[in-house]
Amino acid sequence: MRVSFSPAPPEPVTTTREIWSWYSYAFASEAYVVVALTNFIPITLAELAYEQGHLYGTDLPCKPSANSTSTITGEPIPEKPRCMISFGSLEVDTASFVLYLTSLAVLLQALTVVSVGALADHGSWRKKQLVILSVCGSVATMLIFAAPYVWMAGALSVTANVCFGVGFVSFNAFLPLLVRNVEHLRTRRQQLDQMEKELEGPRVVQDETYNQPNTHDEDTDEQQVPEQSAPSMDERKKMYKELSEQLNEDKSQLMGYISARGFAAGYLGGVLLLVICLYISYRSKSSTQSLKVGIFLSGLWWFLFAALAGMWLKPRPGSDLILEDPGEKHGKLWRMSQYVWYSWSRVGRTIAQARKLPSAFAFLVSWFFLSDGYTSITNVAILFAKTSLGLPQTQLILLSLVVPICALIGALAFPKIQAMLGLDQKQMVLLLLSMLLFVPVYGVLGLILPFWGHLTTTKELFVGAVYFGFLIGAVQSYCRSLFASLVPRGRESEFFGLYAITDKGSSWLGPLVIALITDATHEIRHSFIFLLVLLTLPIPIVYFGVNVEQGRIDAEKAAQELGHVGHATEDESERLLSST
């Protein structure tokens, strides 16, 4: 396959309405994450599996009647027997069933990102993918309401999860595009570009002048005295460097600000919908049907508010991707397969390009462990509260409400804390990672110290939820904005696809390992040791491996090299990538 690329069209100026439409998508999709993906879907699937499962080693249902006794011994059924769900000859513990399903979802999500993610940088695919996947994901979420069987609800939940993850790549890719085209930043960038041209131009003239003998008389020299008052070349270089550094700092702060408000908008949507669902659960006596209603509402919420982003976000197209097909001998199916093949091949080159960007690559390695760690905590917390502590459904929803409320507060509070402490983005990420580490540390101490808390009370769980929630919104926001500052222009979707792949490529690992630990020990608390390792590894990687200033320079050099691709063929593009 040979492809060519048209020149990228000019990028329009970012408007206030466009930024608010970007917030509206966060408001829509994060409500699905907070309400459905993190809380209601796991509980619903676990409940359906329990209702349709059987006791280990028997054919007795897991949910017997109140006076049910064993038909074999005539004795009462044990208080907490193991419940299994069968899929053909395969039997899975219902306590780990949701974790296995989560691992499957994120694995499929990573494969889908690889297949279509790179296309979003070409033409108007970035916005098209965002709209199409939002519709498919929200509809699949709403259909869970009518799913009578656990396998059907599980399949729909996986579909919705995949659509959300792939669409979120396109959503994240809009962030650096919107920030760099804010009018005042764009104007300052243009002024710096003009200053750079002026610095490159007179340099040769000055060198030639100084190499010539002095043939002027004193009168001529006196007439040239006013010209000597102009800034010297070194002064102008120094001024250019200072202005460029200030522009990068202002751009970084604005990106962090918009990223934080995006997460805050998302958690606000989740909190509002959770309050509605809590009222419905209370009115319906905490039935499983009320959970399905909450899942349906989250899908509807996602669909309606994502429509605002679909209407107001500008397409911001990139260079068109043109497949060479002389005579148009092939059909649409061939073209689609070639687009997928192109996307897969581009991912390989993106990884090679990331290796030429050491700071970006180091951050991706740290993100691999970090995202798996906090995602595993989020996935395990509700199941732990339900299976180990036996919290009723109302308290589970209250617990689910605490985390996004605190995340909303944290996402808005930490930029102010950053300004007070005078820290940069990297320092804030390290601070937040160190604070997040106390969550698994508390759990591990409970395993080895007899006098330490063992997470056996509701109070402990709620205090932990407050602390974790206050940090998690800021962690996600600062990590996203830090990575966005290391991404080359024109490759936003591609690199955020890699960002998502490292996220989803690891996020199946945590739930899978925790499920295996739970099956082996019949105690989910032992997973805190694994979580401690996951959340410790990113700290030294970020500290020693990420140089933000050099990372920006490397990204700009890469963008300039790739900007010469133009109408080049794929082979020529490969040579440019290799030379970067």
Coordinates of C-alpha atoms in Angstrom, one line a residue:
M1 CA 0.0 0.0 0.0
R2 CA 1.2 3.5 -0.9
V3 CA -0.4 6.6 0.6
S4 CA 0.1 10.3 0.2
F5 CA -0.8 13.3 2.3
S6 CA -2.3 16.6 1.4
P7 CA -1.1 19.7 3.2
A8 CA -2.9 20.3 6.5
P9 CA -5.4 23.2 6.3
P10 CA -5.0 26.3 8.5
E11 CA -6.3 25.8 12.1
P12 CA -9.0 28.2 13.1
V13 CA -8.9 30.3 16.3
T14 CA -10.3 28.7 19.4
T15 CA -13.5 30.2 20.6
T16 CA -15.1 30.2 24.1
R17 CA -18.0 28.2 22.8
E18 CA -15.7 25.5 21.5
I19 CA -14.0 25.2 24.8
W20 CA -17.3 24.9 26.6
S21 CA -18.4 22.3 24.1
W22 CA -15.2 20.3 25.0
Y23 CA -16.3 20.6 28.6
S24 CA -19.8 19.4 27.7
Y25 CA -18.3 16.1 26.3
A26 CA -16.5 15.6 29.6
F27 CA -19.7 16.4 31.4
A28 CA -21.4 13.7 29.3
S29 CA -18.9 10.9 29.2
E30 CA -17.5 11.1 32.7
A31 CA -21.1 10.7 34.1
Y32 CA -21.1 7.3 32.3
V33 CA -17.7 6.4 33.9
V34 CA -18.7 7.6 37.4
V35 CA -22.2 6.1 37.4
A36 CA -22.2 3.2 35.1
L37 CA -18.7 1.9 34.3
T38 CA -17.2 2.3 37.8
N39 CA -20.2 1.6 40.0
F40 CA -23.6 0.4 38.7
I41 CA -22.4 -1.9 35.9
P42 CA -20.1 -3.9 38.2
I43 CA -22.7 -4.2 40.9
T44 CA -25.4 -5.2 38.3
L45 CA -23.3 -7.8 36.6
A46 CA -22.3 -9.2 40.0
E47 CA -25.9 -9.4 41.1
L48 CA -27.0 -11.0 37.8
A49 CA -24.2 -13.5 38.1
Y50 CA -25.3 -14.2 41.6
E51 CA -28.9 -14.7 40.6
Q52 CA -28.0 -17.0 37.7
G53 CA -25.1 -18.8 39.4
H54 CA -24.8 -21.9 41.5
L55 CA -23.0 -23.0 44.7
Y56 CA -19.5 -24.4 44.2
G57 CA -19.6 -28.1 43.7
T58 CA -23.5 -28.3 43.5
D59 CA -26.4 -27.5 41.3
L60 CA -28.0 -25.4 44.0
P61 CA -28.7 -21.8 43.1
C62 CA -26.7 -19.1 44.8
K63 CA -29.9 -17.2 45.7
P64 CA -32.1 -19.8 47.5
S65 CA -35.4 -19.1 49.3
A66 CA -35.2 -17.9 52.9
N67 CA -35.8 -21.4 54.4
S68 CA -33.7 -23.2 51.8
T69 CA -31.7 -26.2 53.0
S70 CA -29.3 -28.5 51.3
T71 CA -31.0 -31.5 49.6
I72 CA -28.0 -33.6 50.3
T73 CA -27.4 -33.1 54.1
G74 CA -30.6 -31.4 55.1
E75 CA -28.5 -28.7 56.9
P76 CA -28.8 -25.0 56.3
I77 CA -26.7 -23.6 53.5
P78 CA -23.5 -21.9 54.8
E79 CA -23.7 -18.2 55.4
K80 CA -21.1 -17.2 52.7
P81 CA -20.7 -20.0 50.2
R82 CA -18.7 -19.6 47.0
C83 CA -20.9 -18.7 44.1
M84 CA -20.0 -19.8 40.6
I85 CA -21.3 -18.8 37.1
S86 CA -21.0 -21.3 34.3
F87 CA -20.2 -20.6 30.6
G88 CA -20.3 -24.0 29.0
S89 CA -17.7 -26.1 30.8
L90 CA -15.9 -23.0 32.2
E91 CA -16.8 -22.0 35.8
V92 CA -15.9 -18.6 37.2
D93 CA -16.3 -17.2 40.8
T94 CA -18.9 -14.5 40.7
A95 CA -16.6 -12.4 42.9
S96 CA -14.0 -12.3 40.1
F97 CA -16.3 -12.5 37.1
V98 CA -16.6 -8.7 36.7
L99 CA -12.8 -8.4 36.9
Y100 CA -12.3 -10.9 34.1
L101 CA -14.9 -9.0 32.1
T102 CA -13.1 -5.7 32.7
S103 CA -9.8 -7.2 31.5
L104 CA -11.5 -8.4 28.3
A105 CA -13.0 -5.0 27.7
V106 CA -9.8 -3.0 28.1
L107 CA -7.9 -5.5 25.9
L108 CA -10.4 -5.1 23.1
Q109 CA -10.3 -1.3 23.7
A110 CA -6.5 -1.3 23.2
L111 CA -6.8 -3.3 19.9
T112 CA -9.5 -1.0 18.6
V113 CA -7.4 2.1 19.4
V114 CA -4.6 0.6 17.4
S115 CA -6.9 -0.1 14.5
V116 CA -8.5 3.3 14.1
G117 CA -6.6 5.8 16.4
A118 CA -4.1 7.0 13.8
L119 CA -6.8 7.9 11.3
A120 CA -8.1 10.6 13.6
D121 CA -5.2 12.9 12.6
H122 CA -6.2 12.9 9.0
G123 CA -9.1 14.8 7.5
S124 CA -12.1 15.2 9.8
W125 CA -11.9 11.8 11.4
R126 CA -11.1 13.1 14.8
K127 CA -14.5 14.6 15.3
K128 CA -16.3 11.8 13.3
Q129 CA -14.9 9.1 15.5
L130 CA -15.9 11.1 18.6
V131 CA -19.5 11.4 17.4
I132 CA -19.9 7.9 16.0
L133 CA -18.4 6.2 19.1
S134 CA -20.4 8.3 21.5
V135 CA -23.7 7.2 19.8
C136 CA -22.7 3.6 19.7
G137 CA -21.5 3.6 23.3
S138 CA -24.4 5.4 24.8
V139 CA -26.9 3.2 23.0
A140 CA -25.2 0.0 24.2
T141 CA -25.3 1.4 27.7
M142 CA -29.0 2.1 27.5
L143 CA -29.7 -1.4 26.2
I144 CA -28.3 -3.0 29.3
F145 CA -31.5 -1.9 31.0
A146 CA -33.4 -4.6 29.0
A147 CA -30.8 -7.3 29.1
P148 CA -32.2 -10.4 31.0
Y149 CA -29.1 -12.6 31.0
V150 CA -25.7 -11.9 32.5
W151 CA -23.8 -12.8 29.3
M152 CA -26.0 -10.3 27.3
A153 CA -25.5 -7.5 29.8
G154 CA -21.7 -8.3 29.9
A155 CA -21.4 -8.1 26.1
L156 CA -23.2 -4.7 26.0
S157 CA -21.0 -3.4 28.8
V158 CA -17.9 -4.4 27.0
T159 CA -19.2 -2.7 23.8
A160 CA -19.9 0.5 25.7
N161 CA -16.5 0.4 27.4
V162 CA -14.7 0.0 24.1
C163 CA -16.6 2.9 22.5
F164 CA -15.9 5.2 25.4
G165 CA -12.2 4.4 25.5
V166 CA -11.6 4.9 21.8
G167 CA -13.7 8.0 21.7
F168 CA -11.9 9.5 24.6
V169 CA -8.6 9.3 22.6
S170 CA -10.2 11.8 20.1
F171 CA -11.5 13.9 22.9
N172 CA -8.0 14.2 24.6
A173 CA -6.4 15.0 21.2
F174 CA -8.5 18.1 21.0
L175 CA -6.9 19.6 24.1
P176 CA -3.5 20.6 22.6
L177 CA -5.3 21.8 19.5
L178 CA -7.6 24.0 21.4
V179 CA -4.9 25.5 23.7
R180 CA -2.3 26.4 21.0
N181 CA -5.0 28.2 18.9
V182 CA -6.2 30.4 21.8
E183 CA -6.0 33.8 20.2
H184 CA -3.5 35.5 22.5
L185 CA -1.1 32.5 22.6
R186 CA -1.4 32.1 18.8
T187 CA -0.5 35.8 18.3
R188 CA 2.5 35.6 20.5
R189 CA 3.7 32.4 18.7
Q190 CA 3.4 34.2 15.4
Q191 CA 5.5 37.1 16.8
L192 CA 8.1 34.7 18.0
D193 CA 8.2 33.1 14.6
Q194 CA 8.8 36.5 13.0
M195 CA 11.5 37.3 15.5
E196 CA 13.2 33.9 14.7
K197 CA 13.3 34.8 11.0
E198 CA 14.8 38.1 11.7
L199 CA 17.5 36.5 13.9
E200 CA 18.3 34.1 11.1
G201 CA 18.4 36.8 8.4
P202 CA 20.9 39.5 9.6
R203 CA 23.3 37.0 11.0
V204 CA 25.1 36.4 7.7
V205 CA 25.2 40.2 6.9
Q206 CA 26.8 41.0 10.2
D207 CA 29.4 38.3 9.8
E208 CA 30.3 39.6 6.3
T209 CA 30.5 43.2 7.6
Y210 CA 32.8 42.3 10.4
N211 CA 35.1 40.4 8.0
Q212 CA 35.6 43.5 5.7
P213 CA 38.4 46.0 6.3
N214 CA 37.4 49.4 7.8
T215 CA 37.4 51.8 4.9
H216 CA 35.0 54.3 6.4
D217 CA 36.2 57.8 7.5
E218 CA 35.4 59.3 10.8
D219 CA 32.4 61.2 9.5
T220 CA 30.8 58.1 8.2
D221 CA 31.4 56.3 11.6
E222 CA 29.8 59.2 13.4
Q223 CA 26.8 59.0 11.2
Q224 CA 26.4 55.3 12.0
V225 CA 26.5 55.8 15.7
P226 CA 22.6 55.8 16.1
E227 CA 22.5 52.4 14.4
Q228 CA 24.7 50.9 17.1
S229 CA 22.1 51.7 19.7
A230 CA 19.9 48.8 18.4
P231 CA 20.0 45.6 20.5
S232 CA 22.9 43.3 19.7
M233 CA 22.5 39.8 18.3
D234 CA 23.2 38.2 21.6
E235 CA 20.6 40.5 23.3
R236 CA 18.0 39.7 20.7
K237 CA 18.7 36.0 21.1
K238 CA 18.4 36.3 24.9
M239 CA 15.1 38.2 24.5
Y240 CA 13.8 35.5 22.1
K241 CA 14.7 32.8 24.5
E242 CA 13.0 34.5 27.4
L243 CA 9.8 35.3 25.5
S244 CA 9.7 31.7 24.2
E245 CA 10.1 30.3 27.7
Q246 CA 7.4 32.6 29.0
L247 CA 5.1 31.5 26.2
N248 CA 5.7 27.8 27.0
E249 CA 5.0 28.5 30.6
D250 CA 1.8 30.3 29.9
K251 CA 0.7 27.6 27.5
S252 CA 1.4 25.0 30.1
Q253 CA -0.6 26.8 32.7
L254 CA -3.5 27.3 30.4
M255 CA -3.4 23.6 29.3
G256 CA -3.4 22.5 33.0
Y257 CA -6.3 24.9 33.7
I258 CA -8.5 23.7 30.9
S259 CA -7.6 20.1 31.6
A260 CA -8.5 20.5 35.2
R261 CA -11.8 22.2 34.4
G262 CA -12.6 19.4 32.0
F263 CA -12.2 16.8 34.7
A264 CA -14.2 19.0 37.1
A265 CA -17.0 19.2 34.6
G266 CA -17.0 15.5 34.2
Y267 CA -17.1 14.8 37.9
L268 CA -19.8 17.4 38.3
G269 CA -21.9 15.5 35.7
G270 CA -21.2 12.2 37.6
V271 CA -22.2 13.7 40.9
L272 CA -25.5 15.2 39.6
L273 CA -26.5 11.9 38.0
L274 CA -25.4 9.9 41.0
V275 CA -27.7 12.0 43.2
I276 CA -30.6 11.3 40.9
C277 CA -29.8 7.6 40.9
L278 CA -29.5 7.6 44.7
Y279 CA -33.0 9.0 45.0
I280 CA -34.4 6.4 42.6
S281 CA -32.6 3.6 44.5
Y282 CA -34.1 4.9 47.8
R283 CA -37.6 5.1 46.3
S284 CA -37.4 1.6 44.9
K285 CA -36.0 0.0 48.0
S286 CA -32.5 -0.5 46.5
S287 CA -33.6 -3.1 43.9
T288 CA -31.5 -4.4 41.1
Q289 CA -34.0 -2.8 38.7
S290 CA -33.1 0.7 40.1
L291 CA -29.4 0.0 39.2
K292 CA -30.5 -0.8 35.6
V293 CA -32.4 2.5 35.5
G294 CA -29.3 4.3 36.6
I295 CA -27.3 2.6 33.8
F296 CA -30.0 3.6 31.3
L297 CA -29.9 7.2 32.5
S298 CA -26.1 7.4 32.3
G299 CA -26.3 6.3 28.6
L300 CA -29.0 8.8 27.9
W301 CA -27.0 11.5 29.7
W302 CA -23.9 10.6 27.6
F303 CA -26.0 10.7 24.4
L304 CA -27.6 14.1 25.0
F305 CA -24.7 16.2 26.3
A306 CA -22.2 14.7 23.8
A307 CA -24.6 16.0 21.1
L308 CA -23.5 19.6 22.2
A309 CA -19.9 18.7 21.5
G310 CA -21.0 17.2 18.1
M311 CA -22.6 20.5 17.2
W312 CA -20.1 23.1 18.5
L313 CA -16.7 21.4 18.3
K314 CA -15.0 22.4 15.1
P315 CA -13.6 19.5 13.0
R316 CA -10.1 20.9 13.0
P317 CA -9.1 18.6 10.1
G318 CA -5.5 17.4 9.5
S319 CA -3.9 16.5 6.3
D320 CA -6.0 14.2 4.1
L321 CA -4.9 10.6 3.8
I322 CA -5.0 9.5 0.2
L323 CA -4.8 5.8 -0.8
E324 CA -3.2 5.2 -4.2
D325 CA -5.7 3.0 -6.2
P326 CA -5.2 3.5 -9.9
G327 CA -8.4 2.9 -11.8
E328 CA -10.3 2.4 -8.5
K329 CA -10.2 -1.3 -9.0
H330 CA -10.9 -2.1 -5.3
G331 CA -14.1 -1.7 -3.3
K332 CA -14.9 -0.1 0.0
L333 CA -14.0 -3.2 2.0
W334 CA -10.5 -3.1 0.6
R335 CA -10.2 0.5 1.4
M336 CA -11.3 0.0 4.9
S337 CA -8.9 -2.8 5.4
Q338 CA -6.1 -0.6 4.1
Y339 CA -7.0 2.2 6.5
V340 CA -6.8 -0.3 9.4
W341 CA -3.5 -1.6 8.1
Y342 CA -2.2 1.9 7.8
S343 CA -3.3 2.6 11.4
W344 CA -1.5 -0.4 12.7
S345 CA 1.7 0.4 10.8
R346 CA 1.5 4.0 12.1
V347 CA 1.4 2.8 15.6
G348 CA 4.7 1.0 15.1
R349 CA 6.2 4.2 13.8
T350 CA 4.6 6.2 16.6
I351 CA 6.4 4.0 19.1
A352 CA 9.7 4.5 17.2
Q353 CA 9.0 8.3 17.2
A354 CA 8.3 8.2 21.0
R355 CA 11.7 6.6 21.5
K356 CA 13.2 9.6 19.8
L357 CA 11.3 11.7 22.4
P358 CA 12.9 10.3 25.6
S359 CA 10.8 12.4 28.0
A360 CA 7.5 11.4 26.3
F361 CA 8.5 7.8 26.2
A362 CA 9.6 7.8 29.9
F363 CA 6.2 9.4 30.8
L364 CA 4.4 6.7 28.9
V365 CA 6.2 4.0 30.8
S366 CA 5.3 5.6 34.1
W367 CA 1.7 6.0 32.9
F368 CA 1.6 2.3 32.1
F369 CA 2.0 1.5 35.8
L370 CA 0.1 4.5 37.2
S371 CA -3.1 4.1 35.2
D372 CA -3.2 0.4 36.0
G373 CA -2.8 1.1 39.7
Y374 CA -5.5 3.7 40.2
T375 CA -7.9 2.0 37.7
S376 CA -7.5 -1.3 39.7
I377 CA -8.2 0.6 43.0
T378 CA -11.4 2.1 41.4
N379 CA -12.5 -1.3 40.0
V380 CA -11.8 -3.2 43.2
A381 CA -13.2 -0.8 45.7
I382 CA -16.9 -1.3 45.0
L383 CA -16.5 -5.1 44.7
F384 CA -14.6 -5.1 48.0
A385 CA -17.3 -3.1 49.7
K386 CA -20.0 -5.5 48.4
T387 CA -18.3 -8.9 48.8
S388 CA -16.0 -8.4 51.8
L389 CA -17.8 -5.8 53.9
G390 CA -21.3 -6.6 52.8
L391 CA -22.4 -2.9 52.4
P392 CA -26.0 -2.5 51.4
Q393 CA -26.8 -1.0 48.0
T394 CA -27.7 2.5 49.4
Q395 CA -24.3 2.7 51.1
L396 CA -22.6 1.5 47.9
I397 CA -24.1 4.4 46.0
L398 CA -23.2 6.8 48.8
L399 CA -19.6 5.5 48.5
S400 CA -19.8 6.0 44.8
L401 CA -20.9 9.6 45.4
V402 CA -18.1 10.5 47.7
V403 CA -15.3 9.8 45.2
P404 CA -16.5 12.1 42.3
I405 CA -17.4 14.9 44.7
C406 CA -14.0 14.9 46.3
A407 CA -12.4 14.5 42.8
L408 CA -14.3 17.6 41.6
I409 CA -13.0 19.5 44.6
G410 CA -9.5 18.2 44.1
A411 CA -9.4 19.0 40.4
L412 CA -10.3 22.6 41.1
A413 CA -8.2 23.0 44.3
F414 CA -4.8 21.7 43.2
P415 CA -4.2 24.4 40.5
K416 CA -4.6 26.9 43.3
I417 CA -2.3 24.9 45.5
Q418 CA 0.2 24.8 42.6
A419 CA 0.1 28.6 42.3
M420 CA 0.6 29.0 46.1
L421 CA 3.6 26.6 46.2
G422 CA 5.1 27.8 42.9
L423 CA 5.5 24.3 41.5
D424 CA 5.6 23.3 37.8
Q425 CA 3.7 20.4 36.2
K426 CA 6.3 17.7 36.8
Q427 CA 6.6 18.7 40.5
M428 CA 2.8 18.6 40.9
V429 CA 2.7 15.1 39.3
L430 CA 5.4 13.8 41.7
L431 CA 3.6 15.4 44.7
L432 CA 0.3 13.8 43.8
L433 CA 1.9 10.4 43.1
S434 CA 3.6 10.4 46.5
M435 CA 0.3 11.3 48.2
L436 CA -1.6 8.6 46.2
L437 CA 0.9 6.0 47.5
F438 CA -0.6 6.2 51.0
V439 CA -3.7 4.3 49.8
P440 CA -2.1 0.9 49.2
V441 CA 0.4 1.6 52.1
Y442 CA -2.5 1.7 54.5
G443 CA -3.9 -1.6 53.2
V444 CA -0.5 -3.3 53.4
L445 CA 0.1 -2.2 56.9
G446 CA -3.2 -3.7 57.9
L447 CA -1.9 -7.1 56.6
I448 CA 1.3 -7.0 58.6
L449 CA 0.5 -5.0 61.8
P450 CA -2.1 -6.5 64.2
F451 CA -2.9 -3.1 65.7
W452 CA -3.4 -1.3 62.3
G453 CA -6.7 -0.9 60.6
H454 CA -7.8 -3.8 58.4
L455 CA -10.4 -2.0 56.3
T456 CA -13.1 -3.9 58.1
T457 CA -15.4 -0.9 59.0
T458 CA -17.5 1.3 56.9
K459 CA -15.8 4.4 58.4
E460 CA -12.4 3.3 57.2
L461 CA -13.7 2.7 53.7
F462 CA -15.4 6.1 53.5
V463 CA -12.3 8.0 54.8
G464 CA -10.2 6.2 52.2
A465 CA -12.7 7.1 49.5
V466 CA -12.5 10.8 50.5
Y467 CA -8.7 10.8 50.3
F468 CA -8.5 8.8 47.1
G469 CA -11.2 10.9 45.4
F470 CA -9.5 14.2 46.4
L471 CA -6.3 13.1 44.6
I472 CA -7.6 11.1 41.6
G473 CA -9.1 14.0 39.7
A474 CA -5.9 16.1 40.0
V475 CA -3.7 13.1 39.1
Q476 CA -5.6 12.5 35.8
S477 CA -5.7 16.2 35.0
Y478 CA -2.0 16.9 35.5
C479 CA -0.9 13.7 33.8
R480 CA -3.0 14.6 30.7
S481 CA -1.7 18.2 30.5
L482 CA 1.9 17.1 31.1
F483 CA 1.8 14.6 28.3
A484 CA 0.0 17.0 26.0
S485 CA 3.0 19.4 26.3
L486 CA 5.3 16.6 25.0
V487 CA 3.3 15.7 21.9
P488 CA 4.4 16.9 18.4
R489 CA 2.0 19.1 16.5
G490 CA 0.0 17.3 13.9
R491 CA 0.2 13.9 15.7
E492 CA -2.1 14.5 18.6
S493 CA -4.5 11.7 18.0
E494 CA -1.7 9.3 17.2
F495 CA 0.2 10.0 20.4
F496 CA -2.9 10.1 22.6
G497 CA -3.7 6.8 21.0
L498 CA -0.4 5.6 22.3
Y499 CA -1.3 7.2 25.6
A500 CA -4.5 5.2 25.7
I501 CA -2.8 2.0 24.6
T502 CA -0.3 2.2 27.5
D503 CA -3.4 2.9 29.7
K504 CA -5.6 0.1 28.4
G505 CA -2.6 -2.1 27.6
S506 CA -2.0 -2.2 31.4
S507 CA -5.5 -1.8 32.8
W508 CA -6.4 -5.4 32.0
L509 CA -3.4 -6.5 34.0
G510 CA -4.4 -5.1 37.4
P511 CA -7.9 -6.6 37.5
L512 CA -6.6 -9.9 36.1
V513 CA -3.9 -10.2 38.8
I514 CA -6.3 -9.2 41.5
A515 CA -8.9 -11.7 40.3
L516 CA -6.2 -14.4 40.4
I517 CA -5.1 -13.3 43.9
T518 CA -8.8 -13.4 45.0
D519 CA -9.3 -16.9 43.5
A520 CA -6.1 -18.2 45.1
T521 CA -6.5 -16.7 48.6
H522 CA -10.3 -16.1 48.8
E523 CA -9.3 -12.6 50.3
I524 CA -9.2 -9.5 48.1
R525 CA -7.2 -7.6 50.8
H526 CA -3.9 -9.3 49.7
S527 CA -4.1 -7.3 46.4
F528 CA -2.9 -4.2 48.3
I529 CA 0.7 -5.5 48.0
F530 CA 0.3 -5.7 44.2
L531 CA -1.2 -2.1 44.1
L532 CA 1.7 -0.8 46.2
V533 CA 4.2 -2.0 43.6
L534 CA 2.2 -0.5 40.7
L535 CA 2.0 2.9 42.3
T536 CA 5.6 3.1 43.5
L537 CA 7.2 2.4 40.1
P538 CA 6.0 5.7 38.4
I539 CA 7.7 8.0 40.9
P540 CA 11.4 7.3 40.0
I541 CA 10.6 7.0 36.3
V542 CA 9.0 10.5 36.2
Y543 CA 11.7 12.0 38.5
F544 CA 14.7 10.8 36.5
G545 CA 13.2 10.2 33.1
V546 CA 11.0 13.2 32.3
N547 CA 12.7 16.5 31.4
V548 CA 9.8 18.8 30.4
E549 CA 11.8 21.6 28.8
Q550 CA 13.9 19.3 26.7
G551 CA 10.7 17.3 25.9
R552 CA 9.1 20.4 24.4
I553 CA 12.1 21.1 22.3
D554 CA 12.2 17.5 21.1
A555 CA 8.5 17.6 20.3
E556 CA 8.9 20.8 18.3
K557 CA 11.8 19.4 16.3
A558 CA 9.8 16.3 15.5
A559 CA 6.8 18.4 14.4
Q560 CA 9.0 20.5 12.1
E561 CA 10.5 17.4 10.5
L562 CA 7.1 15.8 10.1
G563 CA 5.7 19.0 8.7
H564 CA 7.8 18.5 5.6
V565 CA 5.9 15.4 4.7
G566 CA 3.3 17.2 2.6
H567 CA 2.5 15.2 -0.5
A568 CA 5.2 12.6 0.3
T569 CA 4.6 9.0 0.0
E570 CA 4.5 6.6 2.9
D571 CA 8.1 5.5 2.1
E572 CA 9.3 9.1 2.1
S573 CA 7.5 9.7 5.4
E574 CA 9.2 6.7 6.9
R575 CA 12.6 8.2 6.0
L576 CA 11.6 11.5 7.6
L577 CA 10.5 9.7 10.7
S578 CA 13.8 7.8 10.9
S579 CA 15.8 11.0 10.5
T580 CA 14.0 12.8 13.3

